[in-house]
Short mmCIF file of C-alpha atoms in Angstrom, two decimals:
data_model
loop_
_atom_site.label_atom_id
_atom_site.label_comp_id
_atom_site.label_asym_id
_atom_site.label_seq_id
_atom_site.Cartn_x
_atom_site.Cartn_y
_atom_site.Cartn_z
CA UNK A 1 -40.09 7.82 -2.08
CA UNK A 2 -38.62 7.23 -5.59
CA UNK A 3 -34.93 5.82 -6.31
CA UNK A 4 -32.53 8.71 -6.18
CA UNK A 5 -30.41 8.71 -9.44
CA UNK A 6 -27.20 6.40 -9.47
CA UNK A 7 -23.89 7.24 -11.81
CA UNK A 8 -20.88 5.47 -12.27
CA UNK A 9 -18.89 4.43 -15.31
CA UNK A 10 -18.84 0.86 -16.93
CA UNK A 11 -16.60 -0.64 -19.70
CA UNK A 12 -18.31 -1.78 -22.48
CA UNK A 13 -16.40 -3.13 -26.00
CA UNK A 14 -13.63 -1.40 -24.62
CA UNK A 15 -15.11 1.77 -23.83
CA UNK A 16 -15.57 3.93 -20.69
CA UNK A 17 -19.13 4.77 -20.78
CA UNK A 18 -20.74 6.76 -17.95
CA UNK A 19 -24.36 5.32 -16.98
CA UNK A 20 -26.90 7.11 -14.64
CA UNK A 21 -29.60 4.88 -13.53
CA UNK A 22 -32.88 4.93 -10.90
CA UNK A 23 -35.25 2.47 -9.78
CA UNK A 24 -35.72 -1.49 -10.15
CA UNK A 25 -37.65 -4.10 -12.20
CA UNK A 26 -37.98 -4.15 -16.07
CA UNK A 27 -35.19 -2.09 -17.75
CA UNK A 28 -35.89 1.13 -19.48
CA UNK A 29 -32.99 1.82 -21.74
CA UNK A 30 -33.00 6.34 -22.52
CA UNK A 31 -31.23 6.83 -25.67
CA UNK A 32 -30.17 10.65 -26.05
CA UNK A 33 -29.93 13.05 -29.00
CA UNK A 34 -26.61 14.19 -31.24
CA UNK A 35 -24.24 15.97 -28.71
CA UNK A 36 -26.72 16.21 -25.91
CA UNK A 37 -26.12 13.24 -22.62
CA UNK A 38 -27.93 11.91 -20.08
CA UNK A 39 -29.47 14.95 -18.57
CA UNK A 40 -31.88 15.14 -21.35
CA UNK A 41 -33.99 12.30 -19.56
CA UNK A 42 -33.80 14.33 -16.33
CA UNK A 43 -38.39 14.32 -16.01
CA UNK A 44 -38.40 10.90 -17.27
CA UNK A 45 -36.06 9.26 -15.27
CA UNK A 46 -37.64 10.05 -11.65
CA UNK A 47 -41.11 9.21 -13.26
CA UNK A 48 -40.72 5.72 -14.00
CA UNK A 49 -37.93 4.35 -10.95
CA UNK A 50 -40.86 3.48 -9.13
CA UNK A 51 -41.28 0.55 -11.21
CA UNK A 52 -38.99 0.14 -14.19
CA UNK A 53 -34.79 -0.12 -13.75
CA UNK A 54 -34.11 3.19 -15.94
CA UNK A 55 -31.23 3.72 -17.22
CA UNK A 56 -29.53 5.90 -19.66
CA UNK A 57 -26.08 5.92 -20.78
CA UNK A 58 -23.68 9.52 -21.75
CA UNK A 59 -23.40 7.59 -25.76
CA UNK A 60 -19.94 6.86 -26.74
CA UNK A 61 -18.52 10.51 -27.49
CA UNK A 62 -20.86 12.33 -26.01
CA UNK A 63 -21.38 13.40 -22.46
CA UNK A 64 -19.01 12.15 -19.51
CA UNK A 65 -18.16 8.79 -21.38
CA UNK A 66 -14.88 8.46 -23.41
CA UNK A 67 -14.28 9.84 -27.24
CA UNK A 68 -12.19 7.63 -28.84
CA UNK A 69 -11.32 7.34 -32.31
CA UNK A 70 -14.02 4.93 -33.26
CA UNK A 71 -16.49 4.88 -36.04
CA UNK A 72 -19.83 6.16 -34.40
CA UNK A 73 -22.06 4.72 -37.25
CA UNK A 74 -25.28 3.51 -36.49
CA UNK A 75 -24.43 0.24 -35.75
CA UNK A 76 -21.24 1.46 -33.82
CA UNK A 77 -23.88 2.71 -31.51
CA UNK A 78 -26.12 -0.23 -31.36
CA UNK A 79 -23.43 -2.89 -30.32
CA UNK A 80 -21.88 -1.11 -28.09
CA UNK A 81 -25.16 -0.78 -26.34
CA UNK A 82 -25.55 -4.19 -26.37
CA UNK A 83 -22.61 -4.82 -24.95
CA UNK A 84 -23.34 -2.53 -21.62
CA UNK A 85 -26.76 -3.86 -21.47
CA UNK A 86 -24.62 -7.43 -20.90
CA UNK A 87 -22.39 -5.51 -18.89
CA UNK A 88 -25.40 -4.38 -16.61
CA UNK A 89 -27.28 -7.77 -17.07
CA UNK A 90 -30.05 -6.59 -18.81
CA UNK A 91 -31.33 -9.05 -20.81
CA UNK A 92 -33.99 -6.87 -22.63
CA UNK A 93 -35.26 -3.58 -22.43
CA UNK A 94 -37.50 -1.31 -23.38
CA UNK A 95 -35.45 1.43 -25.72
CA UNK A 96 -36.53 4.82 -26.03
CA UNK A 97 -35.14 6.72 -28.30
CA UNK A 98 -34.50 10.70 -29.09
CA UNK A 99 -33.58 11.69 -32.60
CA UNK A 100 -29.89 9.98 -33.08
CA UNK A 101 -31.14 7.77 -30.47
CA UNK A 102 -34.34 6.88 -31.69
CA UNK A 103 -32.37 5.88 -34.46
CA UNK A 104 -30.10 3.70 -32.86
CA UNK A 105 -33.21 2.12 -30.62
CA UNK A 106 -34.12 1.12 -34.59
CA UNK A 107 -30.77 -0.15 -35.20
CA UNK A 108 -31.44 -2.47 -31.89
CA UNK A 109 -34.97 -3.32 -32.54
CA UNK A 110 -34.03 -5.25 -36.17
CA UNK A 111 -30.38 -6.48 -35.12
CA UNK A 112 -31.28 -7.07 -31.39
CA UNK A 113 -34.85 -8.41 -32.04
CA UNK A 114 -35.10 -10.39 -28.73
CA UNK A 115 -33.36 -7.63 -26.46
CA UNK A 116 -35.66 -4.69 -27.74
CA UNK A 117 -38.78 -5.54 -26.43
CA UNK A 118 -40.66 -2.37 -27.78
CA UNK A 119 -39.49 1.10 -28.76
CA UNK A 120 -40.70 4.81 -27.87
CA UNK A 121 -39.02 6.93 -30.32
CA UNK A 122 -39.34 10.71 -30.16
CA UNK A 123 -38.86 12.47 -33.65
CA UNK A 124 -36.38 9.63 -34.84
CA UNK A 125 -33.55 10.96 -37.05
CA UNK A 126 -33.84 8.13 -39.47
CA UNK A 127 -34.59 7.60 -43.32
CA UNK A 128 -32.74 10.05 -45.33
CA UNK A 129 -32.16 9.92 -48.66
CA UNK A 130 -29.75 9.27 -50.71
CA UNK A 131 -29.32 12.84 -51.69
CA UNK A 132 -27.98 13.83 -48.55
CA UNK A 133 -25.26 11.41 -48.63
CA UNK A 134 -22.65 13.22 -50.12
CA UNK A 135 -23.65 15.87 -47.44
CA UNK A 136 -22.99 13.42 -44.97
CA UNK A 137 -19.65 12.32 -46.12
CA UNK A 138 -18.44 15.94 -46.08
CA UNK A 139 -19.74 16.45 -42.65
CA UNK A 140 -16.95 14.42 -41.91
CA UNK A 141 -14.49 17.40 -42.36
CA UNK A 142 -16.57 19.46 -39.94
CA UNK A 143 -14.16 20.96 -37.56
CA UNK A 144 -14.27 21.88 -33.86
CA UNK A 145 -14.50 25.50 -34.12
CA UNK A 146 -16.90 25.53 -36.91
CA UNK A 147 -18.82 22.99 -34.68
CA UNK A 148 -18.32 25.52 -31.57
CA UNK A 149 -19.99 28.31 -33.87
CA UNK A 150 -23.00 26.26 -35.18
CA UNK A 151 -24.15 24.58 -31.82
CA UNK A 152 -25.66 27.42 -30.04
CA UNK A 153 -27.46 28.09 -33.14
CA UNK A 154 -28.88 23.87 -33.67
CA UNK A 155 -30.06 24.40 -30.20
CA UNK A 156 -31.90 27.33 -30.26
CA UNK A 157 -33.69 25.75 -33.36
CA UNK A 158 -34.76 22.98 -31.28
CA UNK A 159 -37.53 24.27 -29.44
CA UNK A 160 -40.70 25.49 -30.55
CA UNK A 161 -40.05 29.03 -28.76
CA UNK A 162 -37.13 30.04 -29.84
CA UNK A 163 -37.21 32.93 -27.53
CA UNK A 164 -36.49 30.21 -24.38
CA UNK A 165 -32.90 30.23 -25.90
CA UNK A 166 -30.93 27.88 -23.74
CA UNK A 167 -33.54 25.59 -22.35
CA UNK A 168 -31.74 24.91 -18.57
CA UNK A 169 -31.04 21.51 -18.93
CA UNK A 170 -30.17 21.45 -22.66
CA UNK A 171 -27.84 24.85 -22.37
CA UNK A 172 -26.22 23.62 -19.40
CA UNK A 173 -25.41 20.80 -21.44
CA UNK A 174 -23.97 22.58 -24.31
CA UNK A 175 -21.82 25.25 -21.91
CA UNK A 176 -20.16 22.14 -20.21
CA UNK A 177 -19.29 21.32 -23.92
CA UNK A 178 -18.09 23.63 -25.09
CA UNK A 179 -15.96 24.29 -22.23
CA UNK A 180 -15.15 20.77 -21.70
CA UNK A 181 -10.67 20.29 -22.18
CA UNK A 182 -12.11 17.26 -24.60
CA UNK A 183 -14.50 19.49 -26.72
CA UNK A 184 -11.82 18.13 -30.16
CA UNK A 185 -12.70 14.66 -29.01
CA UNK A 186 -16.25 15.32 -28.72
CA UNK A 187 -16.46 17.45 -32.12
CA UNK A 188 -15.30 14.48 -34.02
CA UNK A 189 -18.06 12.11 -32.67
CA UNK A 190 -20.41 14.10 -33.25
CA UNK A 191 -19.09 14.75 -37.20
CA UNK A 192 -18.71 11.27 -37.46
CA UNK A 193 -22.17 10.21 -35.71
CA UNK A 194 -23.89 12.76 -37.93
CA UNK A 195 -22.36 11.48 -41.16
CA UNK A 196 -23.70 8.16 -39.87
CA UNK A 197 -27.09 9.20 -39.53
CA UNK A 198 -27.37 10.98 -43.18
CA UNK A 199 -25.32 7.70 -44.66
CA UNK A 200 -26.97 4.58 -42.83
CA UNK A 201 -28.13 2.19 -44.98
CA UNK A 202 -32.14 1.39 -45.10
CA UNK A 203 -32.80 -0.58 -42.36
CA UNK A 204 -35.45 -3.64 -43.00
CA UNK A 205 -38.07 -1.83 -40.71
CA UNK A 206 -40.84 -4.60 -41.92
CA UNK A 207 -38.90 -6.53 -39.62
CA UNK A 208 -39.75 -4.53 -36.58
CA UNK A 209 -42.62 -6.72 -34.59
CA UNK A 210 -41.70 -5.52 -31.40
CA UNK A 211 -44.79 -2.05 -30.09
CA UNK A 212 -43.31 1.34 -31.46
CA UNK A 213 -45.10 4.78 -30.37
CA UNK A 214 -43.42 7.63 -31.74
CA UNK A 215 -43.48 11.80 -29.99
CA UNK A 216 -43.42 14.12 -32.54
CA UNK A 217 -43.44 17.80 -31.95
CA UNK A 218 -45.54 19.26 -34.95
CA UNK A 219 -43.11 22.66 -34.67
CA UNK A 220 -39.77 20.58 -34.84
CA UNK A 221 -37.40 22.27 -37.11
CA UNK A 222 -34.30 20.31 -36.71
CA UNK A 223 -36.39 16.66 -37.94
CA UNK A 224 -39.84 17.76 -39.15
CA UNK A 225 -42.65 14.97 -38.77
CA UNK A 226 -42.86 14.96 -42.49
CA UNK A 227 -39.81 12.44 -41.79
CA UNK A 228 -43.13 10.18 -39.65
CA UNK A 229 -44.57 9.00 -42.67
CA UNK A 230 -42.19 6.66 -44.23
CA UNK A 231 -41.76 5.21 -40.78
CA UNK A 232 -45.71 4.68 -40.37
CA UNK A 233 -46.03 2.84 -43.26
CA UNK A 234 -42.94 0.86 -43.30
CA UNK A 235 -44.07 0.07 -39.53
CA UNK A 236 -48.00 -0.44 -39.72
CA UNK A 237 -48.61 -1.15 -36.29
CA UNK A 238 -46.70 2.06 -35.01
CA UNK A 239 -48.89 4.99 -33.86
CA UNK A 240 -47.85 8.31 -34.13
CA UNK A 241 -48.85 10.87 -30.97
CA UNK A 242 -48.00 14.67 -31.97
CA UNK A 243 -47.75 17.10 -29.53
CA UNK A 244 -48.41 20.47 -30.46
CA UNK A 245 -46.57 23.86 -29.55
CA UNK A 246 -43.37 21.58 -29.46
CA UNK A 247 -40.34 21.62 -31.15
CA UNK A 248 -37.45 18.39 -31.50
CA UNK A 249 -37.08 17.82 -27.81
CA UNK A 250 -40.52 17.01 -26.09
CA UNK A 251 -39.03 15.64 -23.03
CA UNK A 252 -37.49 19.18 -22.38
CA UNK A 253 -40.11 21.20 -23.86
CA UNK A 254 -43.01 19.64 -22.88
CA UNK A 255 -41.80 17.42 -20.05
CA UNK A 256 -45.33 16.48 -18.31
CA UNK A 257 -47.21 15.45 -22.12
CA UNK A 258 -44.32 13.51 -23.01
CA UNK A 259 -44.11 11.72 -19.51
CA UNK A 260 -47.84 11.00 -19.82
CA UNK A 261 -47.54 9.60 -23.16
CA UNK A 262 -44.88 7.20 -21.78
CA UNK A 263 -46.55 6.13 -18.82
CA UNK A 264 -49.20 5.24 -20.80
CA UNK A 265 -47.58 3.02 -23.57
CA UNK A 266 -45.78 1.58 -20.87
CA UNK A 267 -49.06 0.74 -19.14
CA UNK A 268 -50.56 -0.63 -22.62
CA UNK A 269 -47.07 -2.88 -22.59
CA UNK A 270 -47.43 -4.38 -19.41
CA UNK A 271 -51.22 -4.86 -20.03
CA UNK A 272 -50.22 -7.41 -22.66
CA UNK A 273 -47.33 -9.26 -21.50
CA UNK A 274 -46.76 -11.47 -18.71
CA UNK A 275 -44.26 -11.16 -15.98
CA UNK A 276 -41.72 -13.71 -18.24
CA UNK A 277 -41.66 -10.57 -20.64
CA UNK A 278 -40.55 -7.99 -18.26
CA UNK A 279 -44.13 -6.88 -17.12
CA UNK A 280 -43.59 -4.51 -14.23
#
């Protein structure tokens, strides 16, 4: 019978994160999207607490964890991780990543080299350029009610059939936002994390030895796979799976593929490492 799933809330630099987690043995670090939380992981999660510690945090601003006035760059993301991961005494992990969080499990991978052991990154919001930075820096200004307008609307666009408006999981997600007494708190994180995804710096990807697969939906509207290639050839060893008929969120929208990709890159990963590297 698999680990039920676990919540409570943990400090971390300061900050009141909430954490669910499943299973034991090698941790499995789930690294959600821009204003989405935990419950985007809820196939994946159950799939893999037969033999991996999963766990995956609500990222500062988002979710159940607190919204305080902080930065939420990139890197804002990536230390505080680092910090719970200490917190939970996980010395490394295996980060996968969605979008924002696929970016961050980037940010980890070249500043946390020897935490990150490998990386599964589904349609990565990373590598814009410069252009878009002045975009980003007004994003800043985005308000809470234009943000309340403009949600319903990024969500719709992130599945492939657009007619499924309100995915369960995902639109249960947003209606608890936008109901939620913190929804000004929230608003700003997400401004502020999406200006720091359209203004991060270039991150030295050649520096990235650790095993990267990357999930692409070929329908994704929100980051098309266009955005793949500078990743594939900045990382040479990464391989690119696509899944077709899928929009931005193939853990949602195709659920079963995406599980069966993981389980298999996972199985590839343990087939070359030894139990001192976290082998389940």
């Amino acid at each position: 019978m698999r680990d039920a799933i676990r919540h409570r809330d943990v400090v971390a630099d300061g900050i009141r994160l909430h954490v669910a987690e499943a299973g034991r043995g090698p941790a499995l670090l789930l690294l959600h999207g821009l204003s989405a939380s935990h419950a985007v992981w809820e196939h994946v999660m159950p799939a893999f607490a037969d033999r991996w510690r999963v766990i995956a945090p609500d990222l500062p601003g988002h979710g159940a964890s607190a919204k305080p006035d902080a930065p939420y760059t990139i890197d804002f993301f990536a230390g505080v991780l680092r910090s719970l991961a200490r917190v939970l005494d996980v010395e490394a992990a295996v980060v996968v990543g969605s979008s924002l969080g696929g970016h961050v499990a980037l940010e980890l991978a070249v500043g946390y080299p020897r935490f990150t052991q490998a990386l599964a990154l589904a349609a990565p919001a990373y590598g814009y350029p410069p252009a878009y930075r002045v975009a980003g820096l007004a994003l800043q200004a985005l308000t809470p009610q234009l943000l309340r307008a403009t949600l319903p609307e990024a969500l719709r666009q992130s599945f492939y059939d657009r007619a499924r408006l309100l995915h369960a999981t995902r639109g249960r997600i947003l209606t608890e936002r936008l109901v939620a007494d913190d929804f000004p708190q929230f608003a700003r994180a997400v401004a502020r994390a999406l200006t720091g995804v359209l203004t991060a710096p270039s991150l030295a990807l050649e520096q990235v030895r650790q095993p990267v697969a990357i999930v692409w939906g070929r329908q994704d509207r929100l980051v098309p796979m266009a955005r793949s290639t500078p990743l594939l050839t900045r990382i040479p060893h990464a391989t690119l799976h696509v899944l077709e008929r899928c929009g931005h969120l193939p853990m949602l929208e195709q659920p079963a593929a995406f599980v069966r990709l993981l389980d298999v890159y996972l199985g590839t990963l343990a087939a070359h490492a030894g139990p001192e590297h976290g082998a389940p």
